[in-house]
mmCIF file of C-alpha atoms in Angstrom:
data_model
loop_
_atom_site.group_PDB
_atom_site.id
_atom_site.type_symbol
_atom_site.label_atom_id
_atom_site.label_comp_id
_atom_site.label_asym_id
_atom_site.label_seq_id
_atom_site.Cartn_x
_atom_site.Cartn_y
_atom_site.Cartn_z
ATOM 1 C CA GLY A 1 0.017 -0.119 0.068
ATOM 2 C CA ALA A 2 0.908 3.755 -0.180
ATOM 3 C CA GLY A 3 1.197 3.982 3.697
ATOM 4 C CA VAL A 4 1.689 2.132 6.795
ATOM 5 C CA SER A 5 -1.289 0.489 7.808
ATOM 6 C CA GLN A 6 -2.329 -0.669 11.228
ATOM 7 C CA SER A 7 -4.890 -2.669 12.458
ATOM 8 C CA PRO A 8 -7.166 -2.550 14.479
ATOM 9 C CA SER A 9 -7.509 1.245 14.853
ATOM 10 C CA ASN A 10 -9.424 0.552 17.959
ATOM 11 C CA LYS A 11 -9.304 -2.069 20.480
ATOM 12 C CA VAL A 12 -10.941 -2.283 24.027
ATOM 13 C CA THR A 13 -10.131 -5.425 26.092
ATOM 14 C CA GLU A 14 -10.561 -6.508 29.582
ATOM 15 C CA LYS A 15 -7.734 -6.468 32.094
ATOM 16 C CA GLY A 16 -5.855 -9.553 31.923
ATOM 17 C CA LYS A 17 -6.559 -10.423 28.406
ATOM 18 C CA ASP A 18 -4.225 -10.828 25.412
ATOM 19 C CA VAL A 19 -4.101 -8.405 22.628
ATOM 20 C CA GLU A 20 -2.349 -8.618 19.154
ATOM 21 C CA LEU A 21 -1.839 -5.145 17.369
ATOM 22 C CA ARG A 22 -0.709 -5.696 13.568
ATOM 23 C CA CYS A 23 1.566 -3.358 11.582
ATOM 24 C CA ASP A 24 1.823 -3.512 7.541
ATOM 25 C CA PRO A 25 4.753 -1.521 6.710
ATOM 26 C CA ILE A 26 5.512 0.080 3.267
ATOM 27 C CA SER A 27 6.541 -2.315 0.682
ATOM 28 C CA GLY A 28 10.316 -2.437 0.444
ATOM 29 C CA HIS A 29 11.059 -0.569 3.644
ATOM 30 C CA THR A 30 13.530 -2.675 5.671
ATOM 31 C CA ALA A 31 13.107 -0.924 9.073
ATOM 32 C CA LEU A 32 10.092 -1.186 11.267
ATOM 33 C CA TYR A 33 9.571 0.562 14.699
ATOM 34 C CA TRP A 34 6.888 0.186 17.062
ATOM 35 C CA TYR A 35 6.228 3.347 19.554
ATOM 36 C CA ARG A 36 3.457 4.001 22.263
ATOM 37 C CA GLN A 37 1.931 7.132 23.104
ATOM 38 C CA SER A 38 -0.074 7.571 26.228
ATOM 39 C CA LEU A 39 -2.808 10.350 26.613
ATOM 40 C CA GLY A 40 -1.121 13.711 26.587
ATOM 41 C CA GLN A 41 2.433 12.238 26.692
ATOM 42 C CA GLY A 42 5.258 12.008 24.207
ATOM 43 C CA LEU A 43 6.256 8.894 21.903
ATOM 44 C CA GLU A 44 7.727 5.982 23.630
ATOM 45 C CA PHE A 45 10.283 3.871 21.881
ATOM 46 C CA LEU A 46 9.258 0.189 22.318
ATOM 47 C CA ILE A 47 11.228 -2.138 19.654
ATOM 48 C CA TYR A 48 13.047 -1.830 16.260
ATOM 49 C CA PHE A 49 13.720 -4.481 13.448
ATOM 50 C CA GLN A 50 15.846 -4.041 10.829
ATOM 51 C CA GLY A 51 16.314 -6.483 7.937
ATOM 52 C CA ASN A 52 17.501 -9.922 9.291
ATOM 53 C CA SER A 53 19.127 -8.312 12.421
ATOM 54 C CA ALA A 54 18.306 -9.133 15.969
ATOM 55 C CA PRO A 55 15.505 -6.487 17.164
ATOM 56 C CA ASP A 56 16.487 -3.945 19.328
ATOM 57 C CA LYS A 57 13.907 -4.467 22.215
ATOM 58 C CA SER A 58 15.461 -2.135 24.580
ATOM 59 C CA GLY A 59 12.190 -0.078 24.863
ATOM 60 C CA LEU A 60 9.552 -3.172 25.878
ATOM 61 C CA PRO A 61 8.561 -2.269 29.141
ATOM 62 C CA SER A 62 8.070 -5.651 30.438
ATOM 63 C CA ASP A 63 8.323 -9.380 29.489
ATOM 64 C CA ARG A 64 4.427 -9.049 28.832
ATOM 65 C CA PHE A 65 5.238 -7.333 25.789
ATOM 66 C CA SER A 66 6.737 -8.926 22.644
ATOM 67 C CA ALA A 67 6.830 -8.552 18.697
ATOM 68 C CA GLU A 68 7.623 -10.353 16.028
ATOM 69 C CA ARG A 69 8.362 -9.452 12.278
ATOM 70 C CA THR A 70 7.686 -12.229 9.715
ATOM 71 C CA GLY A 71 9.155 -12.461 6.393
ATOM 72 C CA GLY A 72 10.544 -9.046 6.873
ATOM 73 C CA SER A 73 7.239 -7.406 6.356
ATOM 74 C CA VAL A 74 4.266 -7.693 8.454
ATOM 75 C CA SER A 75 4.759 -7.139 12.243
ATOM 76 C CA THR A 76 2.646 -8.009 15.261
ATOM 77 C CA LEU A 77 2.875 -6.756 18.647
ATOM 78 C CA THR A 78 1.736 -8.702 21.412
ATOM 79 C CA ILE A 79 0.643 -7.664 24.816
ATOM 80 C CA GLN A 80 -0.197 -10.526 27.392
ATOM 81 C CA ARG A 81 -2.164 -10.131 30.562
ATOM 82 C CA THR A 82 -3.076 -6.605 29.630
ATOM 83 C CA GLN A 83 -3.045 -3.906 32.419
ATOM 84 C CA GLN A 84 -4.859 -0.638 32.681
ATOM 85 C CA GLU A 85 -1.576 1.056 32.409
ATOM 86 C CA ASP A 86 -1.213 -0.399 28.724
ATOM 87 C CA SER A 87 -3.867 1.834 27.690
ATOM 88 C CA ALA A 88 -2.362 3.971 24.946
ATOM 89 C CA VAL A 89 -1.905 4.584 21.039
ATOM 90 C CA TYR A 90 0.558 2.221 19.631
ATOM 91 C CA LEU A 91 2.241 3.398 16.559
ATOM 92 C CA CYS A 92 4.425 1.711 13.996
ATOM 93 C CA ALA A 93 6.451 3.399 11.591
ATOM 94 C CA SER A 94 8.740 1.817 8.687
ATOM 95 C CA SER A 95 11.754 3.463 6.622
ATOM 96 C CA LEU A 96 13.770 2.755 4.008
ATOM 97 C CA ARG A 97 17.572 2.048 4.591
ATOM 98 C CA LEU A 98 19.995 2.078 1.857
ATOM 99 C CA SER A 99 23.158 0.252 2.574
ATOM 100 C CA GLY A 100 25.753 2.709 3.706
ATOM 101 C CA GLN A 101 23.618 5.773 3.445
ATOM 102 C CA GLY A 102 21.684 5.493 6.864
ATOM 103 C CA ASN A 103 17.985 5.824 7.301
ATOM 104 C CA TYR A 104 15.511 8.463 5.740
ATOM 105 C CA GLY A 105 12.633 9.668 7.630
ATOM 106 C CA TYR A 106 9.902 7.301 9.135
ATOM 107 C CA THR A 107 6.677 7.037 7.899
ATOM 108 C CA PHE A 108 4.148 6.444 10.778
ATOM 109 C CA GLY A 109 0.898 4.419 10.623
ATOM 110 C CA SER A 110 -2.331 5.975 12.382
ATOM 111 C CA GLY A 111 -1.773 3.974 15.156
ATOM 112 C CA THR A 112 -4.047 1.461 17.339
ATOM 113 C CA ARG A 113 -5.866 3.227 20.221
ATOM 114 C CA LEU A 114 -5.630 0.297 22.911
ATOM 115 C CA THR A 115 -8.080 0.849 25.955
ATOM 116 C CA VAL A 116 -7.838 -1.675 28.937
ATOM 117 C CA VAL A 117 -10.820 -1.672 31.108
ATOM 118 C CA ASP B 1 17.293 10.767 26.325
ATOM 119 C CA ALA B 2 16.262 13.517 24.231
ATOM 120 C CA LYS B 3 19.143 15.656 23.097
ATOM 121 C CA THR B 4 17.279 18.590 22.154
ATOM 122 C CA THR B 5 15.672 21.760 23.983
ATOM 123 C CA GLN B 6 12.354 23.366 22.499
ATOM 124 C CA PRO B 7 10.164 25.904 23.632
ATOM 125 C CA PRO B 8 6.963 24.057 24.911
ATOM 126 C CA SER B 9 4.468 26.491 23.036
ATOM 127 C CA MET B 10 4.359 29.036 20.414
ATOM 128 C CA ASP B 11 1.601 30.985 18.670
ATOM 129 C CA CYS B 12 1.762 32.412 15.122
ATOM 130 C CA ALA B 13 -0.634 34.310 12.879
ATOM 131 C CA GLU B 14 -2.298 32.602 10.045
ATOM 132 C CA GLY B 15 -0.183 33.501 6.825
ATOM 133 C CA ARG B 16 2.762 34.547 8.794
ATOM 134 C CA ALA B 17 6.284 32.566 8.803
ATOM 135 C CA ALA B 18 6.316 30.250 11.644
ATOM 136 C CA ASN B 19 9.764 29.831 13.065
ATOM 137 C CA LEU B 20 10.504 27.222 15.408
ATOM 138 C CA PRO B 21 13.697 26.967 17.326
ATOM 139 C CA CYS B 22 15.572 23.926 18.741
ATOM 140 C CA ASN B 23 18.688 23.737 20.876
ATOM 141 C CA HIS B 24 21.139 20.795 20.414
ATOM 142 C CA SER B 25 24.445 22.074 22.070
ATOM 143 C CA THR B 26 25.790 18.524 22.366
ATOM 144 C CA ILE B 27 25.149 17.333 18.732
ATOM 145 C CA SER B 28 27.955 15.091 17.538
ATOM 146 C CA GLY B 29 29.498 15.407 13.993
ATOM 147 C CA ASN B 30 27.644 12.671 12.731
ATOM 148 C CA GLU B 31 24.465 13.372 13.860
ATOM 149 C CA TYR B 32 21.595 14.647 11.879
ATOM 150 C CA VAL B 33 18.800 16.974 12.939
ATOM 151 C CA TYR B 34 15.217 15.838 12.031
ATOM 152 C CA TRP B 35 11.940 17.327 12.343
ATOM 153 C CA TYR B 36 8.666 15.901 12.808
ATOM 154 C CA ARG B 37 5.334 17.064 13.699
ATOM 155 C CA GLN B 38 1.837 15.584 14.978
ATOM 156 C CA ILE B 39 -1.260 16.695 14.366
ATOM 157 C CA HIS B 40 -3.900 15.976 16.862
ATOM 158 C CA SER B 41 -4.821 12.381 16.572
ATOM 159 C CA GLN B 42 -2.631 11.296 13.960
ATOM 160 C CA GLY B 43 0.893 9.744 13.875
ATOM 161 C CA PRO B 44 3.765 11.787 13.332
ATOM 162 C CA GLN B 45 4.605 13.026 10.004
ATOM 163 C CA TYR B 46 8.294 13.617 8.766
ATOM 164 C CA ILE B 47 9.165 17.058 7.694
ATOM 165 C CA ILE B 48 12.665 17.475 6.813
ATOM 166 C CA HIS B 49 16.248 16.600 8.007
ATOM 167 C CA GLY B 50 19.549 18.022 7.455
ATOM 168 C CA LEU B 51 23.023 17.588 8.758
ATOM 169 C CA LYS B 52 24.940 21.169 8.250
ATOM 170 C CA ASN B 53 23.805 22.734 5.036
ATOM 171 C CA ASN B 54 20.360 24.386 4.753
ATOM 172 C CA GLU B 55 17.617 22.491 3.682
ATOM 173 C CA THR B 56 14.205 23.350 1.973
ATOM 174 C CA ASN B 57 11.380 21.162 0.793
ATOM 175 C CA GLU B 58 7.912 21.634 -0.120
ATOM 176 C CA MET B 59 6.906 21.646 3.530
ATOM 177 C CA ALA B 60 9.462 23.726 5.227
ATOM 178 C CA SER B 61 12.808 25.117 5.330
ATOM 179 C CA LEU B 62 15.616 24.113 8.001
ATOM 180 C CA ILE B 63 18.431 26.567 8.951
ATOM 181 C CA ILE B 64 21.184 24.867 11.031
ATOM 182 C CA THR B 65 23.844 27.274 12.645
ATOM 183 C CA GLU B 66 27.358 27.150 11.563
ATOM 184 C CA ASP B 67 28.278 25.523 14.900
ATOM 185 C CA ARG B 68 25.229 23.034 14.505
ATOM 186 C CA LYS B 69 24.348 23.717 18.175
ATOM 187 C CA SER B 70 20.742 25.127 17.046
ATOM 188 C CA SER B 71 18.255 25.160 14.196
ATOM 189 C CA THR B 72 15.097 26.724 13.080
ATOM 190 C CA LEU B 73 12.381 25.107 11.284
ATOM 191 C CA ILE B 74 10.312 27.577 9.228
ATOM 192 C CA LEU B 75 6.968 27.190 7.965
ATOM 193 C CA PRO B 76 6.922 30.191 5.277
ATOM 194 C CA HIS B 77 3.178 30.666 5.304
ATOM 195 C CA ALA B 78 1.607 29.166 7.999
ATOM 196 C CA THR B 79 -1.992 27.794 7.746
ATOM 197 C CA LEU B 80 -4.649 26.401 10.503
ATOM 198 C CA ARG B 81 -3.576 22.922 9.336
ATOM 199 C CA ASP B 82 0.134 23.564 10.462
ATOM 200 C CA THR B 83 -1.372 23.438 14.160
ATOM 201 C CA ALA B 84 0.569 20.529 15.589
ATOM 202 C CA VAL B 85 3.036 19.459 17.919
ATOM 203 C CA TYR B 86 6.514 19.742 16.599
ATOM 204 C CA TYR B 87 9.594 17.453 17.257
ATOM 205 C CA CYS B 88 13.130 18.371 16.766
ATOM 206 C CA ILE B 89 15.241 15.137 17.042
ATOM 207 C CA VAL B 90 19.056 14.521 16.713
ATOM 208 C CA ARG B 91 20.218 11.027 15.538
ATOM 209 C CA ASP B 92 23.071 9.576 13.681
ATOM 210 C CA ASN B 93 22.136 7.765 10.395
ATOM 211 C CA PHE B 94 24.440 4.898 11.114
ATOM 212 C CA GLY B 95 24.080 2.331 13.802
ATOM 213 C CA ASN B 96 21.779 4.290 16.470
ATOM 214 C CA GLU B 97 18.744 3.819 14.550
ATOM 215 C CA LYS B 98 15.636 4.826 16.675
ATOM 216 C CA LEU B 99 14.501 8.261 16.761
ATOM 217 C CA THR B 100 14.027 9.603 20.421
ATOM 218 C CA PHE B 101 11.008 12.055 20.682
ATOM 219 C CA GLY B 102 11.180 14.764 23.289
ATOM 220 C CA THR B 103 8.234 16.882 24.339
ATOM 221 C CA GLY B 104 8.268 19.134 21.616
ATOM 222 C CA THR B 105 6.526 22.445 20.680
ATOM 223 C CA ARG B 106 2.861 22.758 20.378
ATOM 224 C CA LEU B 107 2.656 25.415 17.565
ATOM 225 C CA THR B 108 -0.727 26.746 17.346
ATOM 226 C CA ILE B 109 -1.808 29.064 14.400
ATOM 227 C CA ILE B 110 -4.060 31.811 15.389
ATOM 228 C CA PRO B 111 -6.754 32.813 12.431
#
Protein backbone atom coordinates (compact mmCIF):
# COMPACT_ATOMS: atom_id res chain seq x y z
CA GLY A 1 0.00 0.00 0.00
CA ALA A 2 0.90 3.64 -0.10
CA GLY A 3 1.34 4.04 3.62
CA VAL A 4 1.85 2.17 6.88
CA SER A 5 -1.31 0.33 7.82
CA GLN A 6 -2.21 -0.62 11.37
CA SER A 7 -5.06 -2.74 12.63
CA PRO A 8 -7.28 -2.60 14.48
CA SER A 9 -7.64 1.16 14.72
CA ASN A 10 -9.32 0.79 18.08
CA LYS A 11 -9.27 -2.06 20.58
CA VAL A 12 -11.03 -2.32 23.90
CA THR A 13 -10.03 -5.29 26.02
CA GLU A 14 -10.56 -6.53 29.53
CA LYS A 15 -7.76 -6.46 32.02
CA GLY A 16 -5.83 -9.72 31.94
CA LYS A 17 -6.61 -10.57 28.32
CA ASP A 18 -3.97 -10.82 25.58
CA VAL A 19 -4.04 -8.53 22.54
CA GLU A 20 -2.32 -8.54 19.18
CA LEU A 21 -1.70 -5.39 17.19
CA ARG A 22 -0.73 -5.58 13.54
CA CYS A 23 1.44 -3.36 11.38
CA ASP A 24 1.83 -3.53 7.59
CA PRO A 25 4.83 -1.39 6.65
CA ILE A 26 5.43 0.28 3.31
CA SER A 27 6.51 -2.30 0.77
CA GLY A 28 10.29 -2.43 0.50
CA HIS A 29 10.95 -0.66 3.80
CA THR A 30 13.49 -2.69 5.68
CA ALA A 31 13.21 -0.99 9.07
CA LEU A 32 10.13 -1.18 11.30
CA TYR A 33 9.55 0.49 14.65
CA TRP A 34 6.94 0.34 17.38
CA TYR A 35 6.21 3.27 19.68
CA ARG A 36 3.45 3.96 22.15
CA GLN A 37 1.93 7.23 23.25
CA SER A 38 -0.08 7.55 26.42
CA LEU A 39 -2.70 10.27 26.64
CA GLY A 40 -1.07 13.69 26.59
CA GLN A 41 2.42 12.19 26.62
CA GLY A 42 5.30 11.94 24.17
CA LEU A 43 6.27 8.94 22.09
CA GLU A 44 7.95 6.07 23.88
CA PHE A 45 10.15 3.74 21.84
CA LEU A 46 9.34 0.05 22.19
CA ILE A 47 11.17 -2.07 19.61
CA TYR A 48 12.98 -1.82 16.28
CA PHE A 49 13.48 -4.35 13.47
CA GLN A 50 16.07 -3.94 10.72
CA GLY A 51 16.23 -6.57 8.01
CA ASN A 52 17.48 -9.90 9.34
CA SER A 53 19.32 -8.40 12.29
CA ALA A 54 18.30 -9.14 15.86
CA PRO A 55 15.65 -6.63 16.92
CA ASP A 56 16.41 -3.84 19.39
CA LYS A 57 14.00 -4.66 22.23
CA SER A 58 15.44 -2.14 24.67
CA GLY A 59 12.20 -0.17 24.95
CA LEU A 60 9.81 -2.99 25.81
CA PRO A 61 8.46 -2.12 29.29
CA SER A 62 8.02 -5.68 30.57
CA ASP A 63 8.14 -9.31 29.52
CA ARG A 64 4.41 -9.12 28.84
CA PHE A 65 5.31 -7.27 25.65
CA SER A 66 6.72 -9.03 22.61
CA ALA A 67 6.88 -8.41 18.89
CA GLU A 68 7.77 -10.32 15.80
CA ARG A 69 8.23 -9.50 12.18
CA THR A 70 7.54 -12.30 9.76
CA GLY A 71 9.23 -12.45 6.38
CA GLY A 72 10.69 -9.01 6.83
CA SER A 73 7.31 -7.41 6.31
CA VAL A 74 4.27 -7.56 8.61
CA SER A 75 4.84 -7.11 12.33
CA THR A 76 2.70 -8.10 15.29
CA LEU A 77 2.99 -6.56 18.75
CA THR A 78 1.58 -8.81 21.45
CA ILE A 79 0.68 -7.71 24.95
CA GLN A 80 -0.09 -10.52 27.37
CA ARG A 81 -2.20 -10.17 30.50
CA THR A 82 -3.04 -6.56 29.71
CA GLN A 83 -3.09 -3.98 32.50
CA GLN A 84 -4.84 -0.63 32.63
CA GLU A 85 -1.51 1.18 32.35
CA ASP A 86 -1.08 -0.44 28.92
CA SER A 87 -3.84 1.84 27.60
CA ALA A 88 -2.25 4.03 24.93
CA VAL A 89 -1.99 4.59 21.22
CA TYR A 90 0.46 2.12 19.71
CA LEU A 91 2.21 3.54 16.65
CA CYS A 92 4.14 1.68 14.01
CA ALA A 93 6.59 3.28 11.59
CA SER A 94 8.76 2.05 8.75
CA SER A 95 11.69 3.50 6.88
CA LEU A 96 13.89 2.68 3.94
CA ARG A 97 17.51 2.09 4.69
CA LEU A 98 19.95 2.12 1.81
CA SER A 99 23.17 0.31 2.58
CA GLY A 100 25.85 2.73 3.62
CA GLN A 101 23.57 5.71 3.46
CA GLY A 102 21.70 5.45 6.69
CA ASN A 103 18.01 5.92 7.25
CA TYR A 104 15.59 8.30 5.72
CA GLY A 105 12.64 9.67 7.65
CA TYR A 106 10.07 7.40 9.19
CA THR A 107 6.54 7.01 7.87
CA PHE A 108 4.10 6.41 10.71
CA GLY A 109 0.77 4.64 10.66
CA SER A 110 -2.31 6.09 12.29
CA GLY A 111 -1.93 3.88 15.32
CA THR A 112 -4.04 1.48 17.33
CA ARG A 113 -5.83 3.00 20.29
CA LEU A 114 -5.81 0.37 23.02
CA THR A 115 -8.10 0.74 26.00
CA VAL A 116 -7.86 -1.75 28.85
CA VAL A 117 -10.92 -1.78 31.08
CA ASP B 1 17.24 10.67 26.30
CA ALA B 2 16.20 13.59 24.15
CA LYS B 3 19.20 15.68 23.20
CA THR B 4 17.23 18.73 22.17
CA THR B 5 15.55 21.66 23.89
CA GLN B 6 12.45 23.31 22.46
CA PRO B 7 9.98 25.86 23.81
CA PRO B 8 6.86 24.09 25.01
CA SER B 9 4.47 26.25 23.01
CA MET B 10 4.27 29.00 20.41
CA ASP B 11 1.57 30.93 18.59
CA CYS B 12 1.75 32.24 15.05
CA ALA B 13 -0.72 34.26 12.99
CA GLU B 14 -2.17 32.57 9.95
CA GLY B 15 -0.28 33.53 6.80
CA ARG B 16 2.85 34.53 8.65
CA ALA B 17 6.08 32.60 8.83
CA ALA B 18 6.36 30.27 11.81
CA ASN B 19 9.91 29.97 13.14
CA LEU B 20 10.43 27.11 15.55
CA PRO B 21 13.75 27.05 17.41
CA CYS B 22 15.64 24.04 18.68
CA ASN B 23 18.82 23.83 20.74
CA HIS B 24 21.08 20.80 20.38
CA SER B 25 24.31 21.98 21.94
CA THR B 26 25.71 18.46 22.44
CA ILE B 27 25.20 17.35 18.84
CA SER B 28 28.06 15.28 17.48
CA GLY B 29 29.61 15.48 14.03
CA ASN B 30 27.73 12.54 12.53
CA GLU B 31 24.30 13.41 13.93
CA TYR B 32 21.54 14.77 11.75
CA VAL B 33 18.76 17.11 12.84
CA TYR B 34 15.28 15.76 12.08
CA TRP B 35 11.94 17.51 12.38
CA TYR B 36 8.60 15.78 12.71
CA ARG B 37 5.15 17.05 13.55
CA GLN B 38 2.12 15.40 15.06
CA ILE B 39 -1.30 16.73 14.30
CA HIS B 40 -3.95 15.83 16.85
CA SER B 41 -4.97 12.16 16.76
CA GLN B 42 -2.55 11.31 13.96
CA GLY B 43 0.82 9.61 13.82
CA PRO B 44 3.90 11.83 13.53
CA GLN B 45 4.76 13.12 10.07
CA TYR B 46 8.30 13.55 8.76
CA ILE B 47 9.03 17.14 7.71
CA ILE B 48 12.70 17.60 6.93
CA HIS B 49 16.20 16.73 8.05
CA GLY B 50 19.71 18.07 7.58
CA LEU B 51 23.31 17.70 8.63
CA LYS B 52 24.96 21.09 8.34
CA ASN B 53 23.65 22.80 5.24
CA ASN B 54 20.33 24.57 5.15
CA GLU B 55 17.61 22.47 3.60
CA THR B 56 14.32 23.29 1.93
CA ASN B 57 11.47 21.14 0.69
CA GLU B 58 7.82 21.62 -0.15
CA MET B 59 6.84 21.71 3.51
CA ALA B 60 9.48 23.77 5.25
CA SER B 61 13.00 25.13 5.48
CA LEU B 62 15.62 24.08 7.99
CA ILE B 63 18.28 26.54 9.03
CA ILE B 64 21.21 25.08 10.97
CA THR B 65 23.72 27.39 12.63
CA GLU B 66 27.34 27.15 11.58
CA ASP B 67 28.34 25.56 14.88
CA ARG B 68 25.37 23.18 14.54
CA LYS B 69 24.31 23.78 18.13
CA SER B 70 20.91 25.08 17.17
CA SER B 71 18.47 25.09 14.29
CA THR B 72 15.23 26.69 13.21
CA LEU B 73 12.36 25.13 11.33
CA ILE B 74 10.55 27.66 9.16
CA LEU B 75 7.01 27.22 7.87
CA PRO B 76 6.91 30.09 5.38
CA HIS B 77 3.16 30.74 5.24
CA ALA B 78 1.47 29.07 8.17
CA THR B 79 -2.07 27.78 7.78
CA LEU B 80 -4.52 26.51 10.38
CA ARG B 81 -3.62 22.96 9.32
CA ASP B 82 -0.09 23.54 10.59
CA THR B 83 -1.34 23.53 14.18
CA ALA B 84 0.50 20.56 15.69
CA VAL B 85 3.26 19.47 18.05
CA TYR B 86 6.64 19.85 16.36
CA TYR B 87 9.52 17.60 17.40
CA CYS B 88 13.19 18.34 16.83
CA ILE B 89 15.35 15.22 17.07
CA VAL B 90 19.04 14.53 16.60
CA ARG B 91 20.25 11.13 15.49
CA ASP B 92 23.12 9.63 13.60
CA ASN B 93 22.15 7.81 10.44
CA PHE B 94 24.43 4.84 11.06
CA GLY B 95 24.02 2.45 13.94
CA ASN B 96 21.71 4.14 16.45
CA GLU B 97 18.57 3.79 14.41
CA LYS B 98 15.73 4.79 16.68
CA LEU B 99 14.37 8.30 16.94
CA THR B 100 13.99 9.58 20.48
CA PHE B 101 11.12 12.03 20.74
CA GLY B 102 11.16 14.76 23.35
CA THR B 103 8.21 16.89 24.37
CA GLY B 104 8.28 19.14 21.31
CA THR B 105 6.72 22.55 20.68
CA ARG B 106 2.97 22.88 20.49
CA LEU B 107 2.43 25.36 17.65
CA THR B 108 -0.95 27.03 17.42
CA ILE B 109 -1.84 28.97 14.30
CA ILE B 110 -4.15 31.85 15.12
CA PRO B 111 -6.78 32.83 12.51
